[in-house]
PDB file of C-alpha atoms in Angstrom:
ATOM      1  CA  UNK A   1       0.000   0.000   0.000  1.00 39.00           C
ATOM      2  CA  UNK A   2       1.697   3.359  -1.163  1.00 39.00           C
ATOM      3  CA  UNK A   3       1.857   5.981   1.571  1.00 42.00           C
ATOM      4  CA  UNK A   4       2.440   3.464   4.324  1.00 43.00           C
ATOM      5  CA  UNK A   5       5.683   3.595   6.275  1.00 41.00           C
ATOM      6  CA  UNK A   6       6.044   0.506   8.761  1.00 44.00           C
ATOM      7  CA  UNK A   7       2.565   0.470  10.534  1.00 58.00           C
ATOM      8  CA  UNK A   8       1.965   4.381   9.723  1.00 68.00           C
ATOM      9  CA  UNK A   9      -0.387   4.795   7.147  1.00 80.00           C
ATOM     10  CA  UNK A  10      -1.351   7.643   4.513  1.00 86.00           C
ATOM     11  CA  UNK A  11      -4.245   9.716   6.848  1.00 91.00           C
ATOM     12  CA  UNK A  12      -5.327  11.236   3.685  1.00 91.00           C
ATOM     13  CA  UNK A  13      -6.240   8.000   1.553  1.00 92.00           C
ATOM     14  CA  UNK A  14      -8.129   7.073   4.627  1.00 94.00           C
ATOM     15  CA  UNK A  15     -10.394  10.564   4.009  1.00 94.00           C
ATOM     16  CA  UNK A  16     -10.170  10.311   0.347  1.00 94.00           C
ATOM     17  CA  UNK A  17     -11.882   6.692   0.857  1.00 95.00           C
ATOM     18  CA  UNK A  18     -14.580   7.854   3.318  1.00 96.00           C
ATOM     19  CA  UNK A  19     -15.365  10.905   1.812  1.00 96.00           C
ATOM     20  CA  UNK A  20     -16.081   8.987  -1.589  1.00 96.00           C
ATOM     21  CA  UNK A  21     -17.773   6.256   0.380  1.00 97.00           C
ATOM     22  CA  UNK A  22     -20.009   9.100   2.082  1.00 97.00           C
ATOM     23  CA  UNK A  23     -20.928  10.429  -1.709  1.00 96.00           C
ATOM     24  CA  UNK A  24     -21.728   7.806  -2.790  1.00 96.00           C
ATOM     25  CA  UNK A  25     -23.809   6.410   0.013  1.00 97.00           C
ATOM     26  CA  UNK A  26     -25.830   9.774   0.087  1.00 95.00           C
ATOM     27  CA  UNK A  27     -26.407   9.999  -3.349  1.00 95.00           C
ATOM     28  CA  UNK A  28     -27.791   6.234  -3.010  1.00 94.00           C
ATOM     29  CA  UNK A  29     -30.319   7.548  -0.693  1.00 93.00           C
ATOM     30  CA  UNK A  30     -32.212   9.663  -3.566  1.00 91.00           C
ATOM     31  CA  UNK A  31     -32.295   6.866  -6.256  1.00 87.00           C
ATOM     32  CA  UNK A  32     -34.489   4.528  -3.741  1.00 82.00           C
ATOM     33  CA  UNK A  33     -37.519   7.034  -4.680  1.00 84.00           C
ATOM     34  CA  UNK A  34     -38.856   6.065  -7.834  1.00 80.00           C
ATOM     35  CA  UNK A  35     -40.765   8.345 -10.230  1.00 78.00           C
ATOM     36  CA  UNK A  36     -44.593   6.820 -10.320  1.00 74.00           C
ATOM     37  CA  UNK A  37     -45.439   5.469 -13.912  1.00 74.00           C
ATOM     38  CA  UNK A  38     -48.267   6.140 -15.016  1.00 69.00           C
ATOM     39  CA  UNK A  39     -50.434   6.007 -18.452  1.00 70.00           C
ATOM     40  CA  UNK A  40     -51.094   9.699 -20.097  1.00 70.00           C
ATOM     41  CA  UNK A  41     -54.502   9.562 -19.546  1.00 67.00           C
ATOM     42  CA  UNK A  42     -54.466   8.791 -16.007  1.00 71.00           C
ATOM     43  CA  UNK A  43     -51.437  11.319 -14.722  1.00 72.00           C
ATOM     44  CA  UNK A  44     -53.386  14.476 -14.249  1.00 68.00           C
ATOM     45  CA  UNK A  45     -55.418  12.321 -11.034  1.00 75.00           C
ATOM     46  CA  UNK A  46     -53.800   9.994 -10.081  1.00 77.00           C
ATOM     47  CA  UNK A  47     -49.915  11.397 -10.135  1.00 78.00           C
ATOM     48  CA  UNK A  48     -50.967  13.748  -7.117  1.00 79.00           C
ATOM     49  CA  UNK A  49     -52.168  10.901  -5.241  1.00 80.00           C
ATOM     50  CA  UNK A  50     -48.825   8.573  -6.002  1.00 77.00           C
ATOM     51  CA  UNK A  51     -46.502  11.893  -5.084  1.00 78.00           C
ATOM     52  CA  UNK A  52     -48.692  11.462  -1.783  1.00 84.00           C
ATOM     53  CA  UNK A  53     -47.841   8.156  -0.994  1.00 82.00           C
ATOM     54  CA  UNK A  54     -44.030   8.453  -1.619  1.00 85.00           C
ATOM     55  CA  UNK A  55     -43.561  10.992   1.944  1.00 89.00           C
ATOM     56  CA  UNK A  56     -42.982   8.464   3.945  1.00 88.00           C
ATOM     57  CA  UNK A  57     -39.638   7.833   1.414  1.00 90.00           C
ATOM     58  CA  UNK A  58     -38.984  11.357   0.935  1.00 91.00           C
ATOM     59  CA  UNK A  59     -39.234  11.835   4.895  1.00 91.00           C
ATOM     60  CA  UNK A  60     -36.139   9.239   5.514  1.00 92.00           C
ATOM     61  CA  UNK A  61     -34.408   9.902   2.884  1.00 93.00           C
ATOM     62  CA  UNK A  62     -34.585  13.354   4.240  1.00 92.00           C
ATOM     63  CA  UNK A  63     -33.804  12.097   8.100  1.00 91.00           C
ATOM     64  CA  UNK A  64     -31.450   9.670   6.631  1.00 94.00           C
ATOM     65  CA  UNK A  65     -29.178  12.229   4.493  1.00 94.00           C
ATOM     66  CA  UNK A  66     -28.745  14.862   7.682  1.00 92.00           C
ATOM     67  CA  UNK A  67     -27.926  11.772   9.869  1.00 93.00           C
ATOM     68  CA  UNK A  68     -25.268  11.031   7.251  1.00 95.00           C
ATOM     69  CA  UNK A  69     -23.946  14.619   7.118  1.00 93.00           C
ATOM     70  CA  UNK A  70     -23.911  14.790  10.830  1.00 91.00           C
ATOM     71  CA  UNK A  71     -21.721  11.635  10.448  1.00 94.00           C
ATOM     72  CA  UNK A  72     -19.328  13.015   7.919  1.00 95.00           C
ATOM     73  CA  UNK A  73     -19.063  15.976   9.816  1.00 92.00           C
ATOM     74  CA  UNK A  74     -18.175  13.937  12.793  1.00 92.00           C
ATOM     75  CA  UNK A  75     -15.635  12.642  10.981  1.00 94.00           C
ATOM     76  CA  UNK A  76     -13.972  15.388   9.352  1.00 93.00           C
ATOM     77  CA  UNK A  77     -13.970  17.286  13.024  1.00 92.00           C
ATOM     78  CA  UNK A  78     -12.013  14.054  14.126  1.00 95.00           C
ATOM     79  CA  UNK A  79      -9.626  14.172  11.339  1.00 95.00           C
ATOM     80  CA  UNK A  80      -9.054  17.649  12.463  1.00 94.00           C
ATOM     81  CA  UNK A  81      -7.379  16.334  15.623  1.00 96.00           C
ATOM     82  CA  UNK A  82      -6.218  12.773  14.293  1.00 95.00           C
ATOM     83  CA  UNK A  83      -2.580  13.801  13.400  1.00 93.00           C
ATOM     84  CA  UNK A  84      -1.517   9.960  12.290  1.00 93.00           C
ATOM     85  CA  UNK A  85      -2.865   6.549  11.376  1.00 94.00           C
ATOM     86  CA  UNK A  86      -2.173   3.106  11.592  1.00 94.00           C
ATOM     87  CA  UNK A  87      -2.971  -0.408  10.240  1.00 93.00           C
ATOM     88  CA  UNK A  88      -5.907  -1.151  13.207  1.00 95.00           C
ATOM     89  CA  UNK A  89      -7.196   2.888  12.854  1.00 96.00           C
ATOM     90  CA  UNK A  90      -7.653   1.814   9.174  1.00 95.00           C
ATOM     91  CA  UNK A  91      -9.483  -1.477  10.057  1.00 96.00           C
ATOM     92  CA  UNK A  92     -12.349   0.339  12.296  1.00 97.00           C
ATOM     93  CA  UNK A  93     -12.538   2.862   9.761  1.00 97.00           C
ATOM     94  CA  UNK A  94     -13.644  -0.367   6.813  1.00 97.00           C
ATOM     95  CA  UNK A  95     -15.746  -1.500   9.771  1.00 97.00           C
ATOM     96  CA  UNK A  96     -16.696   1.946   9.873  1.00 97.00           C
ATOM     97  CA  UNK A  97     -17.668   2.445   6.571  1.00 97.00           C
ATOM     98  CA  UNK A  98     -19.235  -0.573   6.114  1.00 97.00           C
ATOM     99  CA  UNK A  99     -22.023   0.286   8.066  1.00 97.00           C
ATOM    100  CA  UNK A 100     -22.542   3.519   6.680  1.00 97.00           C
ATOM    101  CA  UNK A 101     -22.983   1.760   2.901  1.00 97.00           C
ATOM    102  CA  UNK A 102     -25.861  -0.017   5.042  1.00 97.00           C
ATOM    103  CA  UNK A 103     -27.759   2.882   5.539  1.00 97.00           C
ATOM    104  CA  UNK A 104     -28.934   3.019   1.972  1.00 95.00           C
ATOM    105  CA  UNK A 105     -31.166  -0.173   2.696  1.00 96.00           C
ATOM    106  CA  UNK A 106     -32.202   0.432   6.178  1.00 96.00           C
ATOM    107  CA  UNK A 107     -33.973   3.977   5.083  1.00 95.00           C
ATOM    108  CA  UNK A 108     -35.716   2.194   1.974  1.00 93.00           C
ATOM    109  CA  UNK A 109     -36.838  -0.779   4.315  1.00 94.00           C
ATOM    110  CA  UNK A 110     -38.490   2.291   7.293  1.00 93.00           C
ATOM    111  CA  UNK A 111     -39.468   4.227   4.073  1.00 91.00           C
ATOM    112  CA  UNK A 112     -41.091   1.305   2.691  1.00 90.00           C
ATOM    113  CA  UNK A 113     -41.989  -0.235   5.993  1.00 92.00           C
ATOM    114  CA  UNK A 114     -41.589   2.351   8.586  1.00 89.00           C
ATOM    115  CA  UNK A 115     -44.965   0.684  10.304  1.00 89.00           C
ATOM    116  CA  UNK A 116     -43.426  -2.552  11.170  1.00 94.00           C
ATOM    117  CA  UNK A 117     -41.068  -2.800  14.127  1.00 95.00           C
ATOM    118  CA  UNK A 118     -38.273  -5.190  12.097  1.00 96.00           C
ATOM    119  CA  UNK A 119     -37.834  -2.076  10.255  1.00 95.00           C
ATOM    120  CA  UNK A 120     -37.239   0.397  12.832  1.00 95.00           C
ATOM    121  CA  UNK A 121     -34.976  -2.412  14.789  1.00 97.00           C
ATOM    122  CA  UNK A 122     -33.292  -2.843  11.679  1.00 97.00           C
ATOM    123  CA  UNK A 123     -32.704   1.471  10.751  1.00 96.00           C
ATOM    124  CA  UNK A 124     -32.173   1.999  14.476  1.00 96.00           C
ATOM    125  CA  UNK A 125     -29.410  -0.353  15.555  1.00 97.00           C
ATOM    126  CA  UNK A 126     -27.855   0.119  11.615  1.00 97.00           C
ATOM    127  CA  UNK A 127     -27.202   3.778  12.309  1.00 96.00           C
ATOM    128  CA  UNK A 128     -26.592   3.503  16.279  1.00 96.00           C
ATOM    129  CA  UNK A 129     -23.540   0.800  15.414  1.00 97.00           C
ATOM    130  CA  UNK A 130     -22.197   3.351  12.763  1.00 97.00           C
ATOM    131  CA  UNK A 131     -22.028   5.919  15.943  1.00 95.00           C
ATOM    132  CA  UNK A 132     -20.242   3.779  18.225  1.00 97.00           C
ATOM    133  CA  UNK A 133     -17.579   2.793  15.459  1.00 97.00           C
ATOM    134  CA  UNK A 134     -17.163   6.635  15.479  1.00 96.00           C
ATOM    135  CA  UNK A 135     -16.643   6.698  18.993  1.00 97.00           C
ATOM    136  CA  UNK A 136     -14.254   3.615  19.165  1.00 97.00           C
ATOM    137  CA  UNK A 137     -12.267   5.497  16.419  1.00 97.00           C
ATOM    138  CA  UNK A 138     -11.856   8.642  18.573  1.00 97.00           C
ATOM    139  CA  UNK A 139     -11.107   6.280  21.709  1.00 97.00           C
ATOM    140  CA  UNK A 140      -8.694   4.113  19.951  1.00 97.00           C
ATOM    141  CA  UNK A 141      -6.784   7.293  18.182  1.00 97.00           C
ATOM    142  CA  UNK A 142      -7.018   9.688  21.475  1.00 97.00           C
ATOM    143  CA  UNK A 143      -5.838   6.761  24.115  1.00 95.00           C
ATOM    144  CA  UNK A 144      -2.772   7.678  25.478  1.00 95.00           C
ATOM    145  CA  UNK A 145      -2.266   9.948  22.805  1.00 95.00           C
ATOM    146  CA  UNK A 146      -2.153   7.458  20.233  1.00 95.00           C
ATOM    147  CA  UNK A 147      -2.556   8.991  17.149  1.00 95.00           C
ATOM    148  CA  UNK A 148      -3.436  12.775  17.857  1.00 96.00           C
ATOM    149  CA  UNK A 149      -1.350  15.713  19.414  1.00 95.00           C
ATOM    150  CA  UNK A 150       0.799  15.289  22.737  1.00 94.00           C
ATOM    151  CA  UNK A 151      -0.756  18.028  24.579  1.00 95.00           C
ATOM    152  CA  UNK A 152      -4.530  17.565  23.396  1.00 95.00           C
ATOM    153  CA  UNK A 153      -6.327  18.367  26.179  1.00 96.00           C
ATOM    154  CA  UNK A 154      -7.509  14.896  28.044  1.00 95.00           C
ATOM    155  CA  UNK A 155     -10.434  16.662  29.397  1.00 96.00           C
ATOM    156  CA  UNK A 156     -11.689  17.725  25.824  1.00 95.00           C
ATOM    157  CA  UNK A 157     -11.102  14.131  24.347  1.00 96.00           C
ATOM    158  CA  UNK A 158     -13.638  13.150  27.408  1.00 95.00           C
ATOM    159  CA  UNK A 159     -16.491  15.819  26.080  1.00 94.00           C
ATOM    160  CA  UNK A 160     -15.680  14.757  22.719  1.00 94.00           C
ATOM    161  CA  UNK A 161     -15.998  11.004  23.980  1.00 94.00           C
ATOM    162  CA  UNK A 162     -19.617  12.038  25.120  1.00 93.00           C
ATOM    163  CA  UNK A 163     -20.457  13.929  22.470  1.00 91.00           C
ATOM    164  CA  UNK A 164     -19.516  10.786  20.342  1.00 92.00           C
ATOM    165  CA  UNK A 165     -21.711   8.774  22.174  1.00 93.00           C
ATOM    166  CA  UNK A 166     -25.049  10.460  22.693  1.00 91.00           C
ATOM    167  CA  UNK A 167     -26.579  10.260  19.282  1.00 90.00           C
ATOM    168  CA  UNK A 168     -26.034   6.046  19.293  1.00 93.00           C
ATOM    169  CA  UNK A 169     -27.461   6.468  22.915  1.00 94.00           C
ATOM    170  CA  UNK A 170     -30.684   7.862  21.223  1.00 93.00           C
ATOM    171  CA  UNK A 171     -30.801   6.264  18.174  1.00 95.00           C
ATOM    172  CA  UNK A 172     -30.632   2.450  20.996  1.00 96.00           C
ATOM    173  CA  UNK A 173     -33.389   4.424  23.069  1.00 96.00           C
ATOM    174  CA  UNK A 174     -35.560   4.650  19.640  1.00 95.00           C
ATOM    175  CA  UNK A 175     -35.533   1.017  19.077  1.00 96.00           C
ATOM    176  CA  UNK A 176     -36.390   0.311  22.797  1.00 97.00           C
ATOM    177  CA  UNK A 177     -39.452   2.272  22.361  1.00 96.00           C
ATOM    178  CA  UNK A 178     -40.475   0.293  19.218  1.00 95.00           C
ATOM    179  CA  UNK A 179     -41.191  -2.561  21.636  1.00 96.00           C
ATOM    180  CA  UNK A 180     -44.145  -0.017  22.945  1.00 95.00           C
ATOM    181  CA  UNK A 181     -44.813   2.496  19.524  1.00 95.00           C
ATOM    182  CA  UNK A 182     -43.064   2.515  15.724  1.00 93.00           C
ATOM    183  CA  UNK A 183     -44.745   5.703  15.398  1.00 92.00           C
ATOM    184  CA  UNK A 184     -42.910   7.373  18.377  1.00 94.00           C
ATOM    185  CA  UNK A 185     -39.714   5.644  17.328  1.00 94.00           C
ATOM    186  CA  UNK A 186     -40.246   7.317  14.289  1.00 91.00           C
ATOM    187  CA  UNK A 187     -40.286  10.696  15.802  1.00 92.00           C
ATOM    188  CA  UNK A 188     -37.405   9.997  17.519  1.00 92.00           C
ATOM    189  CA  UNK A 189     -35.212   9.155  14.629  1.00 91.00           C
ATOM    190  CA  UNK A 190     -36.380  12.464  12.575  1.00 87.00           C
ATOM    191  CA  UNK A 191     -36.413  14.613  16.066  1.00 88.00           C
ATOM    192  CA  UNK A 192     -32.679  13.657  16.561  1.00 85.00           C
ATOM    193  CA  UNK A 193     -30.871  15.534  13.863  1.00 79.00           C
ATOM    194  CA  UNK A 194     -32.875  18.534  14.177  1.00 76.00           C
ATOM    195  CA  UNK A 195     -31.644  18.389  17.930  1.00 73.00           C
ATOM    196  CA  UNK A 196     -28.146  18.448  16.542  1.00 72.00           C
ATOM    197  CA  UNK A 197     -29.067  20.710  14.241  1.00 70.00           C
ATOM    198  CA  UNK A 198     -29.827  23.348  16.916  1.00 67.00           C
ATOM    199  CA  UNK A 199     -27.122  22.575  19.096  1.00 63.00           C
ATOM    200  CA  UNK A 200     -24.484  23.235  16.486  1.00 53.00           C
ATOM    201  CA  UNK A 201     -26.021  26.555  16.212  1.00 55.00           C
ATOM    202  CA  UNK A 202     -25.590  27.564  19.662  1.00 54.00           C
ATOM    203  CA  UNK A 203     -22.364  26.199  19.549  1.00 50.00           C
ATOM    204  CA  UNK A 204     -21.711  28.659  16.459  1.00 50.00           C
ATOM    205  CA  UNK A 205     -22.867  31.530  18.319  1.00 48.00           C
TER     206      UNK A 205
END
């Protein structure tokens, strides 16, 4: 493997490889909601009444695709800090990424589905298992310094550590509640990201 030097390996063809695996992934998302065909005579009625039907789709692709940005952007703030990598840093970043080219299924299954709890066990622990893989990655690169700055600050690797973990925290709380409503496991998954979504904006201002 070019760029490697003993067990040090190129950090940029590990973000060249996520960030194409993240394009492609998201772009995914948007082909899973098919165009209604119908006859000529028929569209004028009945094409507002299939555009209808598809917003259960278009709402998670919707959830899905910020969810996915919030992960990329997760992972570019970590590669902010991660100075180095390694042969195992590389390994739980395929792990990684292999969950993330998941997602693409799990939304079209709740899209489809989103009404049956399979589904929503299915999208929830999918997406909760790509968080933690974050948070092992920042854990396994910030432990005792491993692959980030000397004099990081310990006690801002432990916020980040949180930080890391609250959205898979949420996302393992949503499939709990399945067990007792889909519906408000639902609004749990699309409530999420708009949560982060105004927290980043505080943290902005």
């Amino acid at each position: 493997m070019s760029g490697e030097v003993g067990n040090e390996i190129s950090k940029s063809r590990i973000e060249t490889l996520t960030d194409g695996v993240f394009a492609i992934v998201m772009t995914i998302l948007v082909l899973e909601i098919a165009v209604p065909h119908l006859s000529h005579s028929e569209t004028a009625i009945e094409l507002p009444r299939q555009l209808l039907k598809l917003w259960p789709v278009i709402l998670s692709y919707g959830t899905s695709f910020i969810i996915l940005g919030f992960f990329w952007i997760a992972h570019d703030y970590q590669f902010h800090y991660i100075k180095r990598a390694n042969r195992t840093f590389l390994w739980i970043t395929i792990f990684y990424l292999m969950f993330i080219a998941f997602v693409p299924f799990s939304t079209s299954l709740i899209g489809e589905y989103g009404d049956q709890q399979i589904s929503v066990i299915i999208y929830g622990v999918n997406i909760s298992i790509v968080g933690f893989w974050e948070f092992i990655r920042w854990r396994y690169a910030t432990k005792d310094h491993r692959l980030v700055d000397s004099n990081l600050d310990p006690i801002f690797i432990t916020i980040m550590s949180k930080r890391f973990l609250l959205g898979p925290t949420i996302y393992l709380i949503a499939v709990a509640i399945s067990f007792v409503s889909t519906q408000a496991s639902l609004v749990l998954f699309i409530a999420t990201p708009l949560y982060f979504l105004v927290s980043a904006r505080k943290d902005k201002s």
